[in-house]
Amino acid sequence: MVSEAIESDADAIGEVQLLLSEVRTALSLMRTGIAILALPLSVFSVLVATSRYYDALAVLGFLLPLAALCAVLMLFGAYLVLHSWRRIRRIDRVIHRIKLEHSVLARFMEAVD
């Protein structure tokens, strides 16, 4: 009985470690999404800063596809951030449930909450 509880706690610790590694993966995906979100902002900053050197109507054929590409990049970056945020919240709920089921984990993870 005691060895079964120890194995169960060891399995729970292994499961939490696996879930925490998935959280790290989701955080790196979120970091990538934030970087993709920042790219169109920097492109538009350069365009605004150099706007006195060109006529916007003369280069409208270049500006419209660039604006469309930036919009797509912003949507993709927002999708990555929201997807990873939801994934992290889901994993946190699973970790909390495991923590409630195993008192050994609750002692080790008091400072986390």
mmCIF file of C-alpha atoms in Angstrom:
data_model
loop_
_atom_site.group_PDB
_atom_site.id
_atom_site.type_symbol
_atom_site.label_atom_id
_atom_site.label_comp_id
_atom_site.label_asym_id
_atom_site.label_seq_id
_atom_site.Cartn_x
_atom_site.Cartn_y
_atom_site.Cartn_z
ATOM 1 C CA MET A 1 0.000 0.000 0.000
ATOM 2 C CA VAL A 2 2.767 2.450 0.937
ATOM 3 C CA SER A 3 4.879 1.530 -2.087
ATOM 4 C CA GLU A 4 1.821 2.006 -4.312
ATOM 5 C CA ALA A 5 1.334 5.513 -2.887
ATOM 6 C CA ILE A 6 5.023 6.281 -3.432
ATOM 7 C CA GLU A 7 4.816 5.077 -7.033
ATOM 8 C CA SER A 8 1.651 7.114 -7.505
ATOM 9 C CA ASP A 9 3.400 10.210 -6.123
ATOM 10 C CA ALA A 10 6.414 9.550 -8.330
ATOM 11 C CA ASP A 11 4.129 9.241 -11.339
ATOM 12 C CA ALA A 12 2.407 12.476 -10.369
ATOM 13 C CA ILE A 13 5.747 14.270 -10.059
ATOM 14 C CA GLY A 14 6.749 12.958 -13.480
ATOM 15 C CA GLU A 15 3.442 14.100 -14.942
ATOM 16 C CA VAL A 16 3.859 17.574 -13.457
ATOM 17 C CA GLN A 17 7.388 17.775 -14.860
ATOM 18 C CA LEU A 18 6.041 16.847 -18.280
ATOM 19 C CA LEU A 19 3.298 19.453 -17.998
ATOM 20 C CA LEU A 20 5.802 22.102 -16.935
ATOM 21 C CA SER A 21 7.911 21.326 -19.993
ATOM 22 C CA GLU A 22 4.790 21.848 -22.113
ATOM 23 C CA VAL A 23 4.321 25.206 -20.377
ATOM 24 C CA ARG A 24 7.876 26.167 -21.342
ATOM 25 C CA THR A 25 7.100 25.207 -24.939
ATOM 26 C CA ALA A 26 3.937 27.301 -24.886
ATOM 27 C CA LEU A 27 5.878 30.242 -23.444
ATOM 28 C CA SER A 28 8.423 30.034 -26.257
ATOM 29 C CA LEU A 29 5.539 29.955 -28.745
ATOM 30 C CA MET A 30 4.114 33.052 -27.054
ATOM 31 C CA ARG A 31 7.495 34.772 -27.299
ATOM 32 C CA THR A 32 7.560 33.989 -31.022
ATOM 33 C CA GLY A 33 4.046 35.380 -31.430
ATOM 34 C CA ILE A 34 5.019 38.599 -29.669
ATOM 35 C CA ALA A 35 8.034 38.968 -31.956
ATOM 36 C CA ILE A 36 5.820 38.437 -35.008
ATOM 37 C CA LEU A 37 3.412 41.062 -33.642
ATOM 38 C CA ALA A 38 6.274 43.536 -33.250
ATOM 39 C CA LEU A 39 7.537 43.137 -36.824
ATOM 40 C CA PRO A 40 4.689 45.028 -38.581
ATOM 41 C CA LEU A 41 4.931 47.806 -36.017
ATOM 42 C CA SER A 42 8.599 48.337 -36.809
ATOM 43 C CA VAL A 43 7.903 48.234 -40.560
ATOM 44 C CA PHE A 44 5.252 50.930 -40.212
ATOM 45 C CA SER A 45 7.576 52.970 -37.996
ATOM 46 C CA VAL A 46 10.202 52.975 -40.741
ATOM 47 C CA LEU A 47 7.591 53.901 -43.351
ATOM 48 C CA VAL A 48 6.335 56.822 -41.253
ATOM 49 C CA ALA A 49 9.867 57.999 -40.490
ATOM 50 C CA THR A 50 10.827 58.011 -44.173
ATOM 51 C CA SER A 51 7.475 59.254 -45.532
ATOM 52 C CA ARG A 52 8.832 62.645 -46.538
ATOM 53 C CA TYR A 53 11.190 60.965 -49.027
ATOM 54 C CA TYR A 54 8.449 59.407 -51.157
ATOM 55 C CA ASP A 55 4.976 60.148 -52.431
ATOM 56 C CA ALA A 56 2.484 57.670 -50.961
ATOM 57 C CA LEU A 57 0.246 57.753 -54.042
ATOM 58 C CA ALA A 58 3.191 57.016 -56.328
ATOM 59 C CA VAL A 59 4.161 53.882 -54.380
ATOM 60 C CA LEU A 60 0.630 52.764 -53.519
ATOM 61 C CA GLY A 61 1.220 49.556 -55.480
ATOM 62 C CA PHE A 62 3.913 48.631 -52.972
ATOM 63 C CA LEU A 63 2.233 49.989 -49.844
ATOM 64 C CA LEU A 64 -1.043 48.085 -50.173
ATOM 65 C CA PRO A 65 0.509 44.585 -50.444
ATOM 66 C CA LEU A 66 2.897 45.517 -47.637
ATOM 67 C CA ALA A 67 -0.027 46.629 -45.468
ATOM 68 C CA ALA A 68 -1.859 43.377 -46.265
ATOM 69 C CA LEU A 69 1.220 41.332 -45.357
ATOM 70 C CA CYS A 70 1.595 43.260 -42.105
ATOM 71 C CA ALA A 71 -2.066 42.659 -41.275
ATOM 72 C CA VAL A 72 -1.631 38.929 -41.876
ATOM 73 C CA LEU A 73 1.478 38.893 -39.688
ATOM 74 C CA MET A 74 -0.367 40.712 -36.913
ATOM 75 C CA LEU A 75 -3.252 38.239 -37.079
ATOM 76 C CA PHE A 76 -0.856 35.296 -37.036
ATOM 77 C CA GLY A 77 1.077 36.745 -34.097
ATOM 78 C CA ALA A 78 -2.142 37.378 -32.177
ATOM 79 C CA TYR A 79 -3.260 33.814 -32.895
ATOM 80 C CA LEU A 80 0.026 32.400 -31.558
ATOM 81 C CA VAL A 81 -0.161 34.496 -28.392
ATOM 82 C CA LEU A 82 -3.801 33.630 -27.685
ATOM 83 C CA HIS A 83 -3.322 29.947 -28.484
ATOM 84 C CA SER A 84 -0.342 29.632 -26.155
ATOM 85 C CA TRP A 85 -2.133 31.635 -23.436
ATOM 86 C CA ARG A 86 -5.109 29.257 -23.557
ATOM 87 C CA ARG A 87 -2.786 26.261 -23.529
ATOM 88 C CA ILE A 88 -0.922 27.555 -20.474
ATOM 89 C CA ARG A 89 -4.194 28.148 -18.621
ATOM 90 C CA ARG A 90 -5.387 24.614 -19.456
ATOM 91 C CA ILE A 91 -2.108 23.084 -18.282
ATOM 92 C CA ASP A 92 -2.238 25.142 -15.071
ATOM 93 C CA ARG A 93 -5.690 23.745 -14.323
ATOM 94 C CA VAL A 94 -4.397 20.185 -14.824
ATOM 95 C CA ILE A 95 -1.421 20.857 -12.547
ATOM 96 C CA HIS A 96 -3.756 22.301 -9.912
ATOM 97 C CA ARG A 97 -5.954 19.201 -10.096
ATOM 98 C CA ILE A 98 -2.923 16.920 -9.695
ATOM 99 C CA LYS A 99 -1.744 19.035 -6.780
ATOM 100 C CA LEU A 100 -5.085 18.604 -5.048
ATOM 101 C CA GLU A 101 -4.971 14.835 -5.518
ATOM 102 C CA HIS A 102 -1.408 14.365 -4.219
ATOM 103 C CA SER A 103 -0.480 15.904 -0.894
ATOM 104 C CA VAL A 104 3.245 15.428 -1.571
ATOM 105 C CA LEU A 105 3.050 17.815 -4.516
ATOM 106 C CA ALA A 106 0.994 20.303 -2.544
ATOM 107 C CA ARG A 107 3.815 20.635 0.005
ATOM 108 C CA PHE A 108 6.442 21.225 -2.674
ATOM 109 C CA MET A 109 4.376 23.593 -4.744
ATOM 110 C CA GLU A 110 2.968 25.887 -2.039
ATOM 111 C CA ALA A 111 5.098 28.810 -3.198
ATOM 112 C CA VAL A 112 3.955 28.430 -6.808
ATOM 113 C CA ASP A 113 0.371 29.584 -6.204
#
